[in-house]
mmCIF file of C-alpha atoms in Angstrom:
data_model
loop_
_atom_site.group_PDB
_atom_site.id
_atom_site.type_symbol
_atom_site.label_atom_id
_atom_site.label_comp_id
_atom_site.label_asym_id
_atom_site.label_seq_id
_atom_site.Cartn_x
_atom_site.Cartn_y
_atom_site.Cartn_z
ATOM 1 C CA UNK A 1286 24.198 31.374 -4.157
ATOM 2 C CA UNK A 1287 27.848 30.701 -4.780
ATOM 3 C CA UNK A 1288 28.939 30.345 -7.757
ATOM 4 C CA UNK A 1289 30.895 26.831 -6.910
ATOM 5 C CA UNK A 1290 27.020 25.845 -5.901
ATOM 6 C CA UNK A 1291 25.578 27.167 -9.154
ATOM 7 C CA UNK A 1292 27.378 25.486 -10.981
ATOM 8 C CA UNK A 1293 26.717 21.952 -8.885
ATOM 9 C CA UNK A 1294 23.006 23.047 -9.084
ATOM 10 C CA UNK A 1295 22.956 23.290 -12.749
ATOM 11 C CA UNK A 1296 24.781 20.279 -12.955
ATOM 12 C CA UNK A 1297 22.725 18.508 -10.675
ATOM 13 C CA UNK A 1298 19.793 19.814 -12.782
ATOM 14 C CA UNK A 1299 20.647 19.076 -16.194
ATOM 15 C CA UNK A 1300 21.303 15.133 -15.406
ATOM 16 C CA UNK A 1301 17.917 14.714 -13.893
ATOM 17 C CA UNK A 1302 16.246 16.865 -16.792
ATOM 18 C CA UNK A 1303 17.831 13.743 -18.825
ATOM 19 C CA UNK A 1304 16.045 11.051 -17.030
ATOM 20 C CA UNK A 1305 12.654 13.012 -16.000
ATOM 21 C CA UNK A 1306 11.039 14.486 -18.693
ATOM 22 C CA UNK A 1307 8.410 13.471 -21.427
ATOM 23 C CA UNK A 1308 4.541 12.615 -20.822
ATOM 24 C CA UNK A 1309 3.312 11.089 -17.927
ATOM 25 C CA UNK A 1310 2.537 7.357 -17.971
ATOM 26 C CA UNK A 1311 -0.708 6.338 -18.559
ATOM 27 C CA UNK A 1312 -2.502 3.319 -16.912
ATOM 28 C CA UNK A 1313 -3.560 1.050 -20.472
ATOM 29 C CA UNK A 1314 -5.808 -2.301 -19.597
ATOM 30 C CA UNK A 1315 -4.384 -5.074 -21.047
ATOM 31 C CA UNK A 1316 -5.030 -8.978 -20.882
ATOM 32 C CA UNK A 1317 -3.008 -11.578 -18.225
ATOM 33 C CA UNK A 1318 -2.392 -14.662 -19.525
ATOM 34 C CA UNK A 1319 -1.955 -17.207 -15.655
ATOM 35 C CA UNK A 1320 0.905 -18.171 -17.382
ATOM 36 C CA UNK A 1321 2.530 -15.385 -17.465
ATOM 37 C CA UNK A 1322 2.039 -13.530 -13.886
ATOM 38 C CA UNK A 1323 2.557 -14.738 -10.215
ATOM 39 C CA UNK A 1324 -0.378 -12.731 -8.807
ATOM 40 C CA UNK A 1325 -2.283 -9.490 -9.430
ATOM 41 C CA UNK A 1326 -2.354 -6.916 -6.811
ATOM 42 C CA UNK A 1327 -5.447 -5.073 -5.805
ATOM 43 C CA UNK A 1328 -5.278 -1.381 -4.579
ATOM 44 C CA UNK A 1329 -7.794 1.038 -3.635
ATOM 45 C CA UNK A 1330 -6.882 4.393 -4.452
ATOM 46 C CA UNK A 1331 -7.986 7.909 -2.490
ATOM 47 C CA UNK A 1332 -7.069 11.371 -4.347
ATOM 48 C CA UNK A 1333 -6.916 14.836 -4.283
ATOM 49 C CA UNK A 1334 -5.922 15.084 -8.029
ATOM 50 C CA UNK A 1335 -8.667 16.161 -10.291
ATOM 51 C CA UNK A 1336 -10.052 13.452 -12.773
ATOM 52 C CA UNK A 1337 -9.082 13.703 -16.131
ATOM 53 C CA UNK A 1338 -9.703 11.449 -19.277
ATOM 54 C CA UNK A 1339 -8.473 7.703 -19.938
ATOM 55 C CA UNK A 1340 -6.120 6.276 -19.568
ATOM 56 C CA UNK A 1341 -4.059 8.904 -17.263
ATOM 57 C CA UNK A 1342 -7.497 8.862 -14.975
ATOM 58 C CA UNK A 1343 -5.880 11.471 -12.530
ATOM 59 C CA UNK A 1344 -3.863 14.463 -13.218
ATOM 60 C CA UNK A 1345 -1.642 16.671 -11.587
ATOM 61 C CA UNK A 1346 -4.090 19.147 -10.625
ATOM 62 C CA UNK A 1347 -5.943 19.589 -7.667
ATOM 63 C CA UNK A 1348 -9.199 18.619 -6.932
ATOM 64 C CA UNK A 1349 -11.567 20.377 -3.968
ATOM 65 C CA UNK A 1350 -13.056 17.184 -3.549
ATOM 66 C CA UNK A 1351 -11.352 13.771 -2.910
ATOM 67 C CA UNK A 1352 -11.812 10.711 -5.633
ATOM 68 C CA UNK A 1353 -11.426 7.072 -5.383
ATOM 69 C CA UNK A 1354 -10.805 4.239 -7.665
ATOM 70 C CA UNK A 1355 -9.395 0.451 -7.637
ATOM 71 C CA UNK A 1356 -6.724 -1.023 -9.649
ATOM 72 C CA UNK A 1357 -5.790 -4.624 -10.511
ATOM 73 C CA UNK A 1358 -2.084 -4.676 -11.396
ATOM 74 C CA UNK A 1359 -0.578 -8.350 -12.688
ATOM 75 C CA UNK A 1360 2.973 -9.446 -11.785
ATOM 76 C CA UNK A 1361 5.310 -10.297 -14.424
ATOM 77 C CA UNK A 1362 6.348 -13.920 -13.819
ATOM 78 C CA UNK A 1363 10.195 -12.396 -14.735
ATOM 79 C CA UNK A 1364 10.104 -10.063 -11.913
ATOM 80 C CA UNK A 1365 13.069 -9.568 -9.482
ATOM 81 C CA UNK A 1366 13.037 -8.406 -6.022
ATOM 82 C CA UNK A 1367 13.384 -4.425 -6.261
ATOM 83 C CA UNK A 1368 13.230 -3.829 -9.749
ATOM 84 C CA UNK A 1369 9.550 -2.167 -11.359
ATOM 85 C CA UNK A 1370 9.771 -3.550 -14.503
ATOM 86 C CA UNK A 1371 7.933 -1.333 -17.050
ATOM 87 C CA UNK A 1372 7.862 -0.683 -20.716
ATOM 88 C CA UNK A 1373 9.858 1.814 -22.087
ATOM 89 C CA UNK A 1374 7.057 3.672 -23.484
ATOM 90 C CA UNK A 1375 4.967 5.265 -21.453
ATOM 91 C CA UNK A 1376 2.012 4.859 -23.766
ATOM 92 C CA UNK A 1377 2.343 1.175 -23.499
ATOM 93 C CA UNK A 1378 0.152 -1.398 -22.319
ATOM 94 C CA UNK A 1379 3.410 -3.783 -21.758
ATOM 95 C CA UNK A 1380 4.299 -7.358 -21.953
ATOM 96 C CA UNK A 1381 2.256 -9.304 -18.378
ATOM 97 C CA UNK A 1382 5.510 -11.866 -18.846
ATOM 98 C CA UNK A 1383 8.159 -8.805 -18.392
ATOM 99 C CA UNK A 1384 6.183 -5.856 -17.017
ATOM 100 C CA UNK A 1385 3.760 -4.877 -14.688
ATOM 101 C CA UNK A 1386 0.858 -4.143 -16.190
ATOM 102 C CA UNK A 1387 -2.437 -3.116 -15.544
ATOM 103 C CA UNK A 1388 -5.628 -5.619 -15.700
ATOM 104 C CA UNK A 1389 -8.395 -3.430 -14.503
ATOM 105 C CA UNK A 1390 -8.613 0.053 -13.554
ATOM 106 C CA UNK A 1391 -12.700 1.445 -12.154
ATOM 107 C CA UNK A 1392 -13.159 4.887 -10.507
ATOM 108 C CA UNK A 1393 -15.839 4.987 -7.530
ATOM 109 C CA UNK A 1394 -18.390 7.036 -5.391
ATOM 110 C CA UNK A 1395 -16.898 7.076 -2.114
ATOM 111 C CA UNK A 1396 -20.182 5.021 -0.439
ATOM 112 C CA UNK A 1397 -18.998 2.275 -3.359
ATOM 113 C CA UNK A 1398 -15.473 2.668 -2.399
ATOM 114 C CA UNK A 1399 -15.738 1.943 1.352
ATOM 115 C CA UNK A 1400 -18.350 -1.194 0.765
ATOM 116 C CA UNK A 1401 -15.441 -2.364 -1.339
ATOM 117 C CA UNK A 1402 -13.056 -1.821 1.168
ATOM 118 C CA UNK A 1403 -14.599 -3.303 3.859
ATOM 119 C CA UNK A 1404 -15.245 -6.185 2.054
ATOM 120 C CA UNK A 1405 -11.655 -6.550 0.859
ATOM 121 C CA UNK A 1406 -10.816 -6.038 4.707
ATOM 122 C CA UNK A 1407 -13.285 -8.662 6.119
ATOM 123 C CA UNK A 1408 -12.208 -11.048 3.248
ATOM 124 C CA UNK A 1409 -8.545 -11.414 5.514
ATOM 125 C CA UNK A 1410 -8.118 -13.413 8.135
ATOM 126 C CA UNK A 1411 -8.487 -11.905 11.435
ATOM 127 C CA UNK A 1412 -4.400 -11.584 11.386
ATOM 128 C CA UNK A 1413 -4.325 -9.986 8.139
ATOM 129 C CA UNK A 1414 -7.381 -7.518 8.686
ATOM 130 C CA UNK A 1415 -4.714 -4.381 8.538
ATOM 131 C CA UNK A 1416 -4.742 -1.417 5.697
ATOM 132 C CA UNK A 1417 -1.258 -0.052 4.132
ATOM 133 C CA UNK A 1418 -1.438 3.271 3.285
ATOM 134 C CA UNK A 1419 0.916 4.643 0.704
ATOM 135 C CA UNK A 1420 1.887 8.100 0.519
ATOM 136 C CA UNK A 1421 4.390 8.932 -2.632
ATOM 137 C CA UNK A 1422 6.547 11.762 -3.280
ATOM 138 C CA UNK A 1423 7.550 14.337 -5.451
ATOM 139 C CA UNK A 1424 7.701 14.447 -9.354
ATOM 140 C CA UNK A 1425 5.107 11.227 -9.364
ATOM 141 C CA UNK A 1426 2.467 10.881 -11.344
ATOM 142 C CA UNK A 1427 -0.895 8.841 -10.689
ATOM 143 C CA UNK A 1428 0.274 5.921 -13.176
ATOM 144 C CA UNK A 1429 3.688 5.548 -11.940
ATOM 145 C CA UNK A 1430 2.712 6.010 -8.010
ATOM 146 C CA UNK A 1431 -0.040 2.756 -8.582
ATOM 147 C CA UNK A 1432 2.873 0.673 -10.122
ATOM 148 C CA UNK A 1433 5.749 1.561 -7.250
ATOM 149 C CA UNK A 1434 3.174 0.817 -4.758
ATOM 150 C CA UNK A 1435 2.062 -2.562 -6.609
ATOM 151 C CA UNK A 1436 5.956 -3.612 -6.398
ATOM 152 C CA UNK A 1437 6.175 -2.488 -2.956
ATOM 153 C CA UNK A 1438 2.679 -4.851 -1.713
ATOM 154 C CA UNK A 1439 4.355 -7.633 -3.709
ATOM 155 C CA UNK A 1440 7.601 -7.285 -2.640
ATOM 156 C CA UNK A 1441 7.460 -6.608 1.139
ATOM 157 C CA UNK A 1442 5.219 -9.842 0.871
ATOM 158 C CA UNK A 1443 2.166 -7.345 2.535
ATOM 159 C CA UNK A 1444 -1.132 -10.021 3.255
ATOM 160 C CA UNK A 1445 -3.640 -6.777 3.932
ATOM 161 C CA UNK A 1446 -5.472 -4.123 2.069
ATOM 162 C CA UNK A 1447 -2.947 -1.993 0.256
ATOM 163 C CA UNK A 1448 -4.411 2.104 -0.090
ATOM 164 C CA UNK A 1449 -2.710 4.627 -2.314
ATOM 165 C CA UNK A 1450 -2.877 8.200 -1.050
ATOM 166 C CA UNK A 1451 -1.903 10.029 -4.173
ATOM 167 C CA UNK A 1452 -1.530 13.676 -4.479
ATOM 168 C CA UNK A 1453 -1.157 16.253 -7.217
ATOM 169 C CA UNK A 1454 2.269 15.906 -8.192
ATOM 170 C CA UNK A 1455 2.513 17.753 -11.535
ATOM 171 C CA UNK A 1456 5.716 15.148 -12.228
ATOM 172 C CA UNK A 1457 7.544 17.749 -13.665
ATOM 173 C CA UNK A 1458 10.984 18.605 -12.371
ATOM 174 C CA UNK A 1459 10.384 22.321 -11.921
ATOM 175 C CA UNK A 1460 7.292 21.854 -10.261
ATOM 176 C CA UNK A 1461 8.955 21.286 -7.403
ATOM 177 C CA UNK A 1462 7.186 24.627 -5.224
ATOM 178 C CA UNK A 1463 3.469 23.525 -6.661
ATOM 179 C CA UNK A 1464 4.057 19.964 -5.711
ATOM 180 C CA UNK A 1465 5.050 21.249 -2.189
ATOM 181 C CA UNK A 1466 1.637 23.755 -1.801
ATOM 182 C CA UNK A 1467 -0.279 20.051 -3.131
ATOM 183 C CA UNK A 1468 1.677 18.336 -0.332
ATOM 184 C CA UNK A 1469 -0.056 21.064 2.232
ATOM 185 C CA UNK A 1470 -3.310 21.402 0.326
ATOM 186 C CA UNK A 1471 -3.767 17.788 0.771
ATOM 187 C CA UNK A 1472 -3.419 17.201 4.420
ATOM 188 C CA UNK A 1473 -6.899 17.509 5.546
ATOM 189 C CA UNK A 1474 -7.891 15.060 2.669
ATOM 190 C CA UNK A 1475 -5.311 12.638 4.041
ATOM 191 C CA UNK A 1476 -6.559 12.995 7.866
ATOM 192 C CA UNK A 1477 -9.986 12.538 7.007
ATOM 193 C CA UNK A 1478 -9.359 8.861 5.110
ATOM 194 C CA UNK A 1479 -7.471 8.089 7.761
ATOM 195 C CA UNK A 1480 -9.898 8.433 10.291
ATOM 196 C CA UNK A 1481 -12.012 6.350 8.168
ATOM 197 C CA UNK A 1482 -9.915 3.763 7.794
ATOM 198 C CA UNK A 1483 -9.530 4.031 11.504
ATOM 199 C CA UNK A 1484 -13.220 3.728 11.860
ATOM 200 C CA UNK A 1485 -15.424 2.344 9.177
ATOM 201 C CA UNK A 1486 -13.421 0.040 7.345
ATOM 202 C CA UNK A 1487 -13.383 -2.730 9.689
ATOM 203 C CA UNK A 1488 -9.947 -2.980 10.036
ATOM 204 C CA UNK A 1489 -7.973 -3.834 13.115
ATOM 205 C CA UNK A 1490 -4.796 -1.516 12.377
ATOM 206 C CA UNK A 1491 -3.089 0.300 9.785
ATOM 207 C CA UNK A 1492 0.479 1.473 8.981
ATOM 208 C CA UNK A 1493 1.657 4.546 6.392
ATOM 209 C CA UNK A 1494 4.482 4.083 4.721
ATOM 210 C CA UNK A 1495 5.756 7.654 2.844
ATOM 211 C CA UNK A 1496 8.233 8.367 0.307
ATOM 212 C CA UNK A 1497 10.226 12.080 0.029
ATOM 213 C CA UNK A 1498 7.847 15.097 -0.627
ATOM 214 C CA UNK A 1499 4.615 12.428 0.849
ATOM 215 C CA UNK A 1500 6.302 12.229 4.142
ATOM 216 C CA UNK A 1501 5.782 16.008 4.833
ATOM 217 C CA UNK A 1502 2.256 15.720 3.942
ATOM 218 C CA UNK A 1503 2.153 12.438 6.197
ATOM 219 C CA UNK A 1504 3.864 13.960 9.112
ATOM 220 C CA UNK A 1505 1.888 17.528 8.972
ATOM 221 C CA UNK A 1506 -1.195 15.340 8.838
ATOM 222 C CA UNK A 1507 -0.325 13.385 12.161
ATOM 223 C CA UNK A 1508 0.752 16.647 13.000
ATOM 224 C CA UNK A 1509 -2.979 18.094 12.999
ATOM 225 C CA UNK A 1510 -4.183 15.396 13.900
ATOM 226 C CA UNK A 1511 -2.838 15.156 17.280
ATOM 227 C CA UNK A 1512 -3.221 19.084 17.482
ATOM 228 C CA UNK A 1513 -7.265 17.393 17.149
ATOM 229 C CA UNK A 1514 -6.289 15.499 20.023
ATOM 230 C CA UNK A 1515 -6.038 12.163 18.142
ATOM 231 C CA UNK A 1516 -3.347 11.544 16.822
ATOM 232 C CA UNK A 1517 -3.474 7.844 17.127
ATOM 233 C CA UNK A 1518 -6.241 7.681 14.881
ATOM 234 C CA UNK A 1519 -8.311 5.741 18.282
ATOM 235 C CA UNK A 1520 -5.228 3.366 18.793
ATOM 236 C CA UNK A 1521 -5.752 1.985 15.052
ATOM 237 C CA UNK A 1522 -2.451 3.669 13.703
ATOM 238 C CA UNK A 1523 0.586 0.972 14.139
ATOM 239 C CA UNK A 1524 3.590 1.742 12.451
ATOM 240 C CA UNK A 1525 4.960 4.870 10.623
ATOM 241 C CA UNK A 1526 7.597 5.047 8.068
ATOM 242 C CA UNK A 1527 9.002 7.567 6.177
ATOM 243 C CA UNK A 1528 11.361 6.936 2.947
ATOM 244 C CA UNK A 1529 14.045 9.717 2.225
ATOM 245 C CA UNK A 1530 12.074 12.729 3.643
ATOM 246 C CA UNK A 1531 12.144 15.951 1.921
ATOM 247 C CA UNK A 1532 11.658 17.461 5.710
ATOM 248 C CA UNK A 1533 13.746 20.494 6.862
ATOM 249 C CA UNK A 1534 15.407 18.807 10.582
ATOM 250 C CA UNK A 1535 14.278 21.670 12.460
ATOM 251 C CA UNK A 1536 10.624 21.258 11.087
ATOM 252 C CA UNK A 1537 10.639 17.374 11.646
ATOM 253 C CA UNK A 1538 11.745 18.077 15.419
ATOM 254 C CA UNK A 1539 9.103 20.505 15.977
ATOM 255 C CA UNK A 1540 6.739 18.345 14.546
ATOM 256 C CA UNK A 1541 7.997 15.276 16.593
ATOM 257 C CA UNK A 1542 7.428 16.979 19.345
ATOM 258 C CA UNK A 1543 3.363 17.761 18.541
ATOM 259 C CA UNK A 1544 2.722 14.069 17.457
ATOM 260 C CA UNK A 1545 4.048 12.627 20.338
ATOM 261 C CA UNK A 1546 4.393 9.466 18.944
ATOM 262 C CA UNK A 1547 7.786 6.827 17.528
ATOM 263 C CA UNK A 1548 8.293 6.966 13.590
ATOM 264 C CA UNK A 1549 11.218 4.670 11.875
ATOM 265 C CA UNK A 1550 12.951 7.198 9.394
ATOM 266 C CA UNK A 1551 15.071 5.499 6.447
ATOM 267 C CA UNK A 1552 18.169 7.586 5.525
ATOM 268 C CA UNK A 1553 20.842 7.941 2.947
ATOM 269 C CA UNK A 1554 23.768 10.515 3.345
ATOM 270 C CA UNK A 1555 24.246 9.853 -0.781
ATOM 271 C CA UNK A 1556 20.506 11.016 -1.674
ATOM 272 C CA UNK A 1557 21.345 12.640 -5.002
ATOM 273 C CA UNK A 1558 17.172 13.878 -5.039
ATOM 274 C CA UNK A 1559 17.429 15.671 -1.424
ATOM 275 C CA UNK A 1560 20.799 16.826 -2.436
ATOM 276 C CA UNK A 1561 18.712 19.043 -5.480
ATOM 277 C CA UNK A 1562 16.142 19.666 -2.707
ATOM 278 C CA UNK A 1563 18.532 21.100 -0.463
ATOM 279 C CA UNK A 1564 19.410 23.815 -3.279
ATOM 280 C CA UNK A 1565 15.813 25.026 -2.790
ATOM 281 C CA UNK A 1566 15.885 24.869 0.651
ATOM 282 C CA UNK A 1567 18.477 27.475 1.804
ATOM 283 C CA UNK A 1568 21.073 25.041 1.585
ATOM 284 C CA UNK A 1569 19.852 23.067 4.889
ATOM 285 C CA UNK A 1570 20.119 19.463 4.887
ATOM 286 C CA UNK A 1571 17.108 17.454 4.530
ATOM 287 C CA UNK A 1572 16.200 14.694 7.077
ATOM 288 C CA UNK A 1573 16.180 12.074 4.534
ATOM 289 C CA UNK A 1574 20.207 13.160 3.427
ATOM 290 C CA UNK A 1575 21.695 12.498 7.206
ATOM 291 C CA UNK A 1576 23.478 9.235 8.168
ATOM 292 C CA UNK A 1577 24.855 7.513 11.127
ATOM 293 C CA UNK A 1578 27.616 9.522 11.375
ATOM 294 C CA UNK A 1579 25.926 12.797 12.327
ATOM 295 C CA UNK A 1580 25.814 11.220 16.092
ATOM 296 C CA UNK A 1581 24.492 14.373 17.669
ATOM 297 C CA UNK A 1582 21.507 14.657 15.568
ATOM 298 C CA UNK A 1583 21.139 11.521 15.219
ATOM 299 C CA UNK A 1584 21.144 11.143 19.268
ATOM 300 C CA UNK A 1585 18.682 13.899 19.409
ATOM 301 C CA UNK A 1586 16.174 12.329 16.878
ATOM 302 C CA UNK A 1587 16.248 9.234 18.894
ATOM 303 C CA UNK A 1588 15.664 11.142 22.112
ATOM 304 C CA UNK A 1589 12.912 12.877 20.211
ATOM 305 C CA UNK A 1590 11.331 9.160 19.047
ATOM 306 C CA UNK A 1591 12.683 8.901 15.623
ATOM 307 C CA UNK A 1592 14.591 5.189 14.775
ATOM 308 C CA UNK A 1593 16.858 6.426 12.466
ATOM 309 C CA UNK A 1594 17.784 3.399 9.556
ATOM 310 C CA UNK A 1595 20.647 4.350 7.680
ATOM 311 C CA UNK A 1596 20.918 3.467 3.979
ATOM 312 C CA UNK A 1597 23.847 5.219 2.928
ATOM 313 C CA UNK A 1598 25.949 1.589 2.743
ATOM 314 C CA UNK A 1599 23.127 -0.390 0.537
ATOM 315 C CA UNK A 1600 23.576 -0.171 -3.053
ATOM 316 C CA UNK A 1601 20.701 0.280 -5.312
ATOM 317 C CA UNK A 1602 19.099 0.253 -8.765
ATOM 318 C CA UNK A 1603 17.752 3.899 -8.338
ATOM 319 C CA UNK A 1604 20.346 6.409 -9.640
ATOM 320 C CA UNK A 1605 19.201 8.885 -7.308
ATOM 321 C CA UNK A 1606 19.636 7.022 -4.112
ATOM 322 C CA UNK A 1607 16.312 8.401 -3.353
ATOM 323 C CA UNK A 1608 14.081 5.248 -3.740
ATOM 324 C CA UNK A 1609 16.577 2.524 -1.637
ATOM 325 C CA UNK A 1610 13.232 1.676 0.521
ATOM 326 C CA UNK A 1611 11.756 0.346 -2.584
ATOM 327 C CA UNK A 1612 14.857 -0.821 -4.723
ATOM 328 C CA UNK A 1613 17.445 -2.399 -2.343
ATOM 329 C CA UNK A 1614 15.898 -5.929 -1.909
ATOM 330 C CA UNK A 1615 17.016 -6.126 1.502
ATOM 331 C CA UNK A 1616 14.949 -2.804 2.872
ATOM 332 C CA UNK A 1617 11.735 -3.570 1.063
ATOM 333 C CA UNK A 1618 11.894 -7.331 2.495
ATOM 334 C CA UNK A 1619 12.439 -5.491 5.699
ATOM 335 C CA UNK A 1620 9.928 -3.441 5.775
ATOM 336 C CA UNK A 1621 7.689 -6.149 4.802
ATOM 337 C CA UNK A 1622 9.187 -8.238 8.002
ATOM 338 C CA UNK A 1623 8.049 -4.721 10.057
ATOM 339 C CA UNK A 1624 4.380 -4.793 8.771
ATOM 340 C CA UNK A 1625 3.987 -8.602 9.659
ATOM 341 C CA UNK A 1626 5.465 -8.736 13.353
ATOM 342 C CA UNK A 1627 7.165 -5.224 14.079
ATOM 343 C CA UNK A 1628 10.796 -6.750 13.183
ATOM 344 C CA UNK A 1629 13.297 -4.045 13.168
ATOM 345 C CA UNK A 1630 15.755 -3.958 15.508
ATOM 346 C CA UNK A 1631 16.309 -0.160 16.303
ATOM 347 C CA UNK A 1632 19.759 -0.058 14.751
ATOM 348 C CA UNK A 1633 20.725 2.526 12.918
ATOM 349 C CA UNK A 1634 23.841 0.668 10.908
ATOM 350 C CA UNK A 1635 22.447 -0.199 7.550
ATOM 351 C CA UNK A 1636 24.823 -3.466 8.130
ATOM 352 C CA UNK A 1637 22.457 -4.225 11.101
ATOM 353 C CA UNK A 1638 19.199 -4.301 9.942
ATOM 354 C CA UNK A 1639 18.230 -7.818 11.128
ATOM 355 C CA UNK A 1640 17.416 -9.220 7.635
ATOM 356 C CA UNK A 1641 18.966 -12.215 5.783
ATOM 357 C CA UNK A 1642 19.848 -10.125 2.189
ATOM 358 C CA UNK A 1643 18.827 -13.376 0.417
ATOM 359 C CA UNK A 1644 15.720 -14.318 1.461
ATOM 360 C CA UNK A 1645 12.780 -14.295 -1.082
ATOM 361 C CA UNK A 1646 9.053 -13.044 -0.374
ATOM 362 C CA UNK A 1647 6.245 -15.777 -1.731
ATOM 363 C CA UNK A 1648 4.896 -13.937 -4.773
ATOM 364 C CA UNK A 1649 1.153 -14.780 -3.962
ATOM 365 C CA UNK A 1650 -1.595 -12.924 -5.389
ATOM 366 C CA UNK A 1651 -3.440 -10.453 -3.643
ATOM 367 C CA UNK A 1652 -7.125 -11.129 -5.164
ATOM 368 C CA UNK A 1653 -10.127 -10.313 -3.064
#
């Protein structure tokens, strides 16, 4: 390593040290008041993480066997479009009327977890009978995974069954090689609940949606899947989006090529997350980091059946850049628009995205 990238490295380091350290959140049951909320949203959970004690539930180990659980998350009646409002302490149950907080949190068998499922899917009208399957990324724990996706569900205005896929992400900054071995040890896990979801759930399609280090895992899994020779989980699997992928570009084209199938990849050229990735990486440029103006890979992803969204133009919340999908309003309503009628437009100027910035989602609640 040069010493000119050392130093940027260390730099890069130290200011994320700032923002990521401490315990990890825990998941504390408190009381709603109607008053104070605009909904609750309901999501089932499947994990590889090992159980652990209230109220983290799930840690950042790995489990040889795969868990399940359900959570009720309330809407603060303050909330704004791309924010995740949640107490400053992470051992805090919150305010409902200013944070997202959680109302009810139950772990299950897995026979108890897909009768609850399929009830939750028959409960939607024929229209809305789709699962969302969340895949996070690196440095997340279980808590703060549960409350992205909640924002996510509420925000993109999503009518279905929202599922968390959540790994064991040890959430610690250094981590970063164990939380990539999780990512792999995870993928048959993944397949199988997808081919469940596919199957036995009732449901008449479902979409993934995957966020940095979670879109390896999600791509590898579609990866062995087709390898299976099913890759389109028997026609069920719709749409597949990945958020700022930690993926190597060579990899992703190799894998693009087994899967056989169109993905919509959201990009950011100022990705200040992939940017510390790339240090680990043998200084090659992540997947997630490109932008519209590398034309000839961005030609060749296209060619390959990648719609590349570029990002790099949209402001954000996020210091990172890395969580625009989720932070920037405009993408999240998007992406919403995508899971109701298959809206984007397959440009890849973030200026072209086909989405009034000012429209608002109807906060409705998600109750079963």
């Amino acid at each position: 390593m040069s010493g000119l990238r050392f130093v940027v490295l260390v730099s890069l380091l130290s200011f994320m040290l700032a923002a990521c350290g401490g315990p990890p959140r825990q998941l504390v049951v408190s009381a709603a008041r109607p008053e104070d909320t605009v909904g609750r949203v309901r999501i089932f959970v499947a994990t590889s993480r090992a159980m652990t004690t209230q109220p983290e539930y799930f840690s950042g180990e790995r489990s040889p066997t795969v868990g399940f659980a359900r959570l009720d998350i309330s809407v603060p009646r303050s909330h704004q479009i791309g924010q995740l409002e949640l107490p400053g302490s992470v051992t805090s149950a919150g305010d409902p009327a200013s944070h997202f907080t959680v109302q009810a949190v139950e772990r299950f068998s897995e026979p108890e977890m897909l009768k609850q499922v399929k009830t939750a899917v028959a409960a939607r009208s024929q229209a809305d009978r789709e699962v969302l399957v969340f895949v996070h990324g690196y440095n997340t724990n279980f808590a703060d995974a549960a409350f992205r996706f909640a924002q996510i569900v509420t925000d993109s205005g999503f009518k279905g069954v929202p599922v968390l896929f959540t790994w064991p992400s040890r959430a610690q900054l250094f981590a970063y090689p164990y939380d990539r071995d999780s990512a792999d040890f995870s993928r048959d896990a993944l397949e199988t609940g997808l081919r469940v979801i596919a199957r036995d759930l009732g449901a008449n399609r479902f979409d993934i949606l995957a966020h940095s280090m979670g879109t390896l895992l999600t791509v590898e899994t579609l990866r062995q899947a087709a390898i299976r020779g099913d890759g389109s989980f028997g026609g069920k699997l719709r749409n597949v989006m990945l958020a700022a992928p930690d993926i190597d570009l060579d990899v992703f084209k190799t894998q693009l090529a087994a899967i056989k199938r169109p993905v919509t990849v959201f990009v950011s050229s100022d990705d200040r997350a992939l940017d510390f990735s790339r240090q680990f990486a043998g200084d090659k440029k992540r997947l997630g980091a490109i932008s519209e103006n590398d034309t000839d890979t961005v030609a060749d992803l296209q060619r390959a059946g990648a719609q590349i969204i570029d990002l790099s133009k949209d402001r954000s919340s996020d210091d990172y850049n890395h969580g625009k999908f989720a932070t920037t309003p405009r993408i999240v309503q998007m992406i919403g628009k995508r899971l109701s009628d298959d809206g984007l437009d397959g440009s890849t100027s973030s200026g072209m995205l086909g989405l009034d910035s000012k429209a608002s989602p109807s906060f409705a609640a998600r109750d079963e």
